[in-house]
Amino acid sequence: MRKPTRLGKLVVGTVLGLVAALAGPAGSAHGDGPATVGDVTGFAASGPVYRIRAGDAAARVSFVGEETFRLELAPDGAFTDPAGKDIVLPQGSPPRTRWRERRDRYEMSTSRVTLRVYKSPLRFALYRSDGSRVWAESKGLSWDKEQTTQTLERGADEQFYGAGMQNGRGNTSHRGKTVEVGVDYNWNDGGHPNSVPFYLSSAGYGVFRNTYAPGTYRFTDPVTATEKEHRFDAYYFAGRTPKDVIGAYTKLTGRPFLPPLYGLEIGDSDCYLHNKNRGERHTLDALKVADGYKAADMPLGWMLVNDGYGCGYENLGEVNKGLGDRKAAMGLWTEDGLSKLAGQVKEGQRVAKLDVAWVGDGYKFALDGCKDAYKGIEDNSDARGFTWAPESWSGAQRCGVQWSGDQKGSWDYIRWQIPTYAGATMSGLAYTTGDVDGIFAGSPRTYVRDLQWKTFLPAVMTMDGWAPSDKQPFRYGDPYTSINRKYLKLKESLLPYMYTYAAQATRTGVGPVRPLALEYPHDAKAASDAAKYEFLAGEYFLVAPVYEDKEVRDGIYLPRGTWTDYWTGRTYEGPTTVNGYRAPLDTLPLFVKSGANVPMWPGIRSYRDRTAASPLAWDVYPSQGRSSFTLYEDDGVTRAHREGAYAEQTLTVRGAGERGDGDTTLHVGASKGEFKGKQTTRPYEFTVHMGTGPDAVTLDGRVLPRLESRDAFASAPQGWWYDTADRGGVAHVKTAALPTGRGFTVVLED
């Protein structure tokens, strides 16, 4: 082959340079490598929608809120929208916007934010109205035949969260890591079964890629976010806190649904017809298992009575009635699709467990299946939709619990699940969970340890029939059964606390189970591995599960504040790290933050045990100042709350020393709102954690009788008793039945 002459080289170079210059505005390509968007060649505004040309490429900016906008790029100038209306919900009227041109850029603004569009080359950057920068591209959007990428500058201390359910990760920062988003059917450590193409930054923003395409997010320096599609489509949310950003994202894609009360109780699932692992049985045999829960004095909220893998079902009406008599709801796996759902719901089905095999392969099928099953329950009953789904996508938070799949019960299984579910909250997934002790393998000790911490997840179930032993919490006998009972009853008593946070999630998008970084965004340790194997249940409970076959737990990080050991009453001042914590098999390391006012339903095995005369109990951990908690209540089952049929009642506590008199004051406000079955009167109980006992206790100025023993307190209609042996000293107070429509004040006088 003849080599080119020097003149030939110059001619070729000149021609290639001219081609590159002509191609510049549309994107600069190098062989088969990615192209990067070039200079702006056109700009047009139409209300809240702005169009930018860059040679052949076209970009479009659409504002949907004061701090939310959509950015699209079509490399060939033709916009497409594969997700359509599947994920993003209608957002109402767009905000007022304005724009102006500067020498080097265009600026598009609402009252809260300004998006800068730099001209040469086309790059985007977002600023707040006060002039502070939120994010900025370090280079223009780029693409090749298979994918598009955005490249952002990374802040010196910027942390990143999100991307949905990331097994073994997520409750601490993704900074410096690569996160995959998409179908992988890996339900173990490192998998991502319920991906969400959304991430948020501690710099005060979030990004949602409006697509079904898989992606790869590299939170390196710079940050690159890639989706495998020849288009770019992203929504951006600005917010001062991570909660603000999650709220904006879920406003766009849907708030989490509010489960029925039985959905927050433990569920049980098995195949009761033609079970190849357990021999010939019948669906009615499920009632015998439900009786086992009752005999063991354990809660049971619902049962799936088939599993679809050669199982089937029969006698649904009779099974439903029998479960109802046992205070449990009936559920089914969608073993043959959703075509029979209407009839099944009319026979009593109230829970729908989805599966890839029956609703279709791929995220659109999974999302459609979740929505259709949820709607099918609601269209054919007065109940709330309640589904469980593996391999779901953005938007599924509005219709189901995200389940992490089939796993083996083991110590390692416990370890990597701890960060998984709290981390998913950072993507707007309010209800994420896994089976107690997995579906396969398992042991008595791993079962106890797994159930302990899953007590503090909103939704949880057992999966039977696949391991050597069934997975009901009473199967192993004592001491394991007694320990499991203790935690299931604790879960039951905390229903009003957890249900209140579930109701909050429907308003804010923020789920009950939280990484420390969500509540303590400025705490560097909360973002680090120091907090990886712990989480918060609501704002007040810090849970640090034991994930090894040991009875000592090290490395428990407590952030700022005063924390009380739930079992002993010992207090710790944070920030601090607790090592050598004694945790025998019956003890879950559990801490409560000062200022907690926790509503409880004492002494129940089912929410259906509650009567018109049942007490409302408050577990109070006074701080030096003022704290409050607003209890949410409704009928717990129907959809009437969506029409305003609910009530709220606030307990406000002024701690000893706030006014310099040493008194602790509890003010219970009037219950505001109405719903069917609301208590018009009820007794109240208080457990107030205080180092020394009060001299007297008054109710609206009237002195309550002081009682001298636990038995005397239990038998008296009202009064108080200080127990020095109870967790470092606890004052127990109870009232006679009081009208819920009027407030009252209890003062513990010093």
Tab-separated table of C-alpha atoms in Angstrom, residues 79-227:
chain	number	residue	atom	x	y	z
A	79	PHE	CA	-38.389	13.849	20.269
A	80	THR	CA	-39.788	10.514	21.421
A	81	ASP	CA	-41.491	9.446	24.644
A	82	PRO	CA	-41.458	5.637	25.161
A	83	ALA	CA	-42.737	5.838	28.758
A	84	GLY	CA	-45.644	8.048	27.747
A	85	LYS	CA	-48.087	8.526	30.620
A	86	ASP	CA	-47.067	5.312	32.417
A	87	ILE	CA	-44.867	6.826	35.095
A	88	VAL	CA	-45.299	10.592	35.280
A	89	LEU	CA	-48.646	11.808	36.593
A	90	PRO	CA	-50.477	14.976	35.498
A	91	GLN	CA	-48.989	17.939	37.336
A	92	GLY	CA	-51.556	20.672	36.846
A	93	SER	CA	-50.845	24.159	35.571
A	94	PRO	CA	-47.178	25.002	34.950
A	95	PRO	CA	-45.564	27.915	36.814
A	96	ARG	CA	-44.960	31.379	35.473
A	97	THR	CA	-41.525	31.588	33.875
A	98	ARG	CA	-39.373	34.261	32.311
A	99	TRP	CA	-36.238	34.237	30.193
A	100	ARG	CA	-33.467	36.523	29.071
A	101	GLU	CA	-30.410	36.334	26.904
A	102	ARG	CA	-26.908	37.160	28.043
A	103	ARG	CA	-23.707	37.211	26.023
A	104	ASP	CA	-22.734	33.622	26.743
A	105	ARG	CA	-26.033	32.044	27.742
A	106	TYR	CA	-29.793	32.032	27.999
A	107	GLU	CA	-31.484	32.033	31.409
A	108	MET	CA	-34.900	30.506	32.122
A	109	SER	CA	-36.334	31.240	35.560
A	110	THR	CA	-39.168	30.636	37.968
A	111	SER	CA	-39.412	32.407	41.306
A	112	ARG	CA	-37.217	29.684	42.847
A	113	VAL	CA	-34.636	28.553	40.283
A	114	THR	CA	-32.821	29.617	37.121
A	115	LEU	CA	-31.630	27.192	34.466
A	116	ARG	CA	-28.641	28.506	32.552
A	117	VAL	CA	-28.203	27.366	28.957
A	118	TYR	CA	-24.656	28.073	27.844
A	119	LYS	CA	-24.234	28.688	24.133
A	120	SER	CA	-20.790	27.413	23.206
A	121	PRO	CA	-20.957	24.546	23.614
A	122	LEU	CA	-24.491	23.789	24.810
A	123	ARG	CA	-24.320	23.047	28.523
A	124	PHE	CA	-26.821	23.354	31.366
A	125	ALA	CA	-26.462	24.544	34.961
A	126	LEU	CA	-29.067	25.121	37.661
A	127	TYR	CA	-29.015	27.972	40.181
A	128	ARG	CA	-31.294	29.018	43.026
A	129	SER	CA	-32.904	32.432	43.137
A	130	ASP	CA	-30.272	33.542	45.661
A	131	GLY	CA	-27.535	32.876	43.087
A	132	SER	CA	-26.155	29.675	44.637
A	133	ARG	CA	-25.391	26.863	42.233
A	134	VAL	CA	-27.289	23.581	42.485
A	135	TRP	CA	-25.588	21.574	39.726
A	136	ALA	CA	-23.658	22.134	36.527
A	137	GLU	CA	-22.640	20.018	33.565
A	138	SER	CA	-18.884	19.759	33.117
A	139	LYS	CA	-19.415	18.891	29.454
A	140	GLY	CA	-22.368	18.762	27.110
A	141	LEU	CA	-24.745	15.841	26.781
A	142	SER	CA	-23.207	12.998	24.785
A	143	TRP	CA	-24.500	9.954	22.965
A	144	ASP	CA	-23.734	7.080	20.667
A	145	LYS	CA	-26.000	4.580	18.941
A	146	GLU	CA	-26.875	2.804	22.180
A	147	GLN	CA	-26.811	5.281	25.064
A	148	THR	CA	-26.873	8.881	26.271
A	149	THR	CA	-24.851	10.362	29.109
A	150	GLN	CA	-24.982	13.454	31.263
A	151	THR	CA	-21.759	14.570	32.934
A	152	LEU	CA	-21.971	16.718	36.056
A	153	GLU	CA	-19.395	18.386	38.256
A	154	ARG	CA	-19.089	16.760	41.680
A	155	GLY	CA	-18.883	18.874	44.825
A	156	ALA	CA	-16.071	18.443	47.311
A	157	ASP	CA	-18.376	16.927	49.938
A	158	GLU	CA	-21.338	15.975	47.739
A	159	GLN	CA	-23.089	12.712	48.627
A	160	PHE	CA	-25.469	10.661	46.476
A	161	TYR	CA	-28.358	8.310	47.227
A	162	GLY	CA	-31.148	6.528	45.413
A	163	ALA	CA	-31.425	4.244	42.363
A	164	GLY	CA	-34.138	2.199	44.062
A	165	MET	CA	-33.642	-1.063	45.906
A	166	GLN	CA	-29.924	-1.776	45.774
A	167	ASN	CA	-29.277	-4.997	47.670
A	168	GLY	CA	-26.598	-4.504	50.303
A	169	ARG	CA	-26.325	-0.751	49.642
A	170	GLY	CA	-28.210	2.486	49.616
A	171	ASN	CA	-28.582	3.807	53.155
A	172	THR	CA	-25.090	5.307	52.987
A	173	SER	CA	-23.608	7.424	50.217
A	174	HIS	CA	-22.970	6.168	46.680
A	175	ARG	CA	-20.122	8.686	46.356
A	176	GLY	CA	-17.196	7.140	44.474
A	177	LYS	CA	-19.280	4.099	43.488
A	178	THR	CA	-21.007	2.816	40.364
A	179	VAL	CA	-24.671	1.896	40.604
A	180	GLU	CA	-26.565	-0.142	38.027
A	181	VAL	CA	-30.260	0.449	37.365
A	182	GLY	CA	-32.186	-2.195	35.465
A	183	VAL	CA	-33.362	-5.785	35.315
A	184	ASP	CA	-30.795	-8.305	36.513
A	185	TYR	CA	-32.895	-10.893	38.405
A	186	ASN	CA	-30.170	-10.967	41.030
A	187	TRP	CA	-32.010	-11.153	44.343
A	188	ASN	CA	-28.876	-11.443	46.449
A	189	ASP	CA	-26.190	-9.057	47.677
A	190	GLY	CA	-25.210	-6.725	44.840
A	191	GLY	CA	-28.439	-7.142	42.901
A	192	HIS	CA	-30.969	-4.426	42.154
A	193	PRO	CA	-34.402	-6.074	41.935
A	194	ASN	CA	-36.587	-2.962	42.241
A	195	SER	CA	-34.595	-0.341	40.406
A	196	VAL	CA	-35.565	3.302	40.104
A	197	PRO	CA	-33.806	5.618	37.610
A	198	PHE	CA	-33.686	8.399	40.183
A	199	TYR	CA	-30.937	9.689	42.424
A	200	LEU	CA	-30.606	12.599	44.803
A	201	SER	CA	-27.675	14.684	45.897
A	202	SER	CA	-26.817	16.308	49.200
A	203	ALA	CA	-26.274	19.464	47.145
A	204	GLY	CA	-30.057	19.822	47.087
A	205	TYR	CA	-31.311	18.260	43.899
A	206	GLY	CA	-32.557	15.032	42.376
A	207	VAL	CA	-32.706	13.608	38.851
A	208	PHE	CA	-35.274	11.199	37.435
A	209	ARG	CA	-34.614	9.673	34.000
A	210	ASN	CA	-38.018	9.239	32.385
A	211	THR	CA	-37.444	5.885	30.724
A	212	TYR	CA	-37.707	2.119	30.974
A	213	ALA	CA	-34.134	1.748	29.712
A	214	PRO	CA	-31.410	0.405	32.026
A	215	GLY	CA	-28.762	2.787	33.259
A	216	THR	CA	-25.382	3.124	34.912
A	217	TYR	CA	-24.663	5.957	37.353
A	218	ARG	CA	-21.030	6.599	38.216
A	219	PHE	CA	-20.749	8.919	41.189
A	220	THR	CA	-17.094	9.591	40.480
A	221	ASP	CA	-15.482	12.913	39.596
A	222	PRO	CA	-17.132	13.962	37.351
A	223	VAL	CA	-20.488	12.231	37.826
A	224	THR	CA	-21.775	10.411	34.739
A	225	ALA	CA	-25.330	9.131	34.409
A	226	THR	CA	-25.964	6.922	31.391
A	227	GLU	CA	-29.125	5.306	30.020
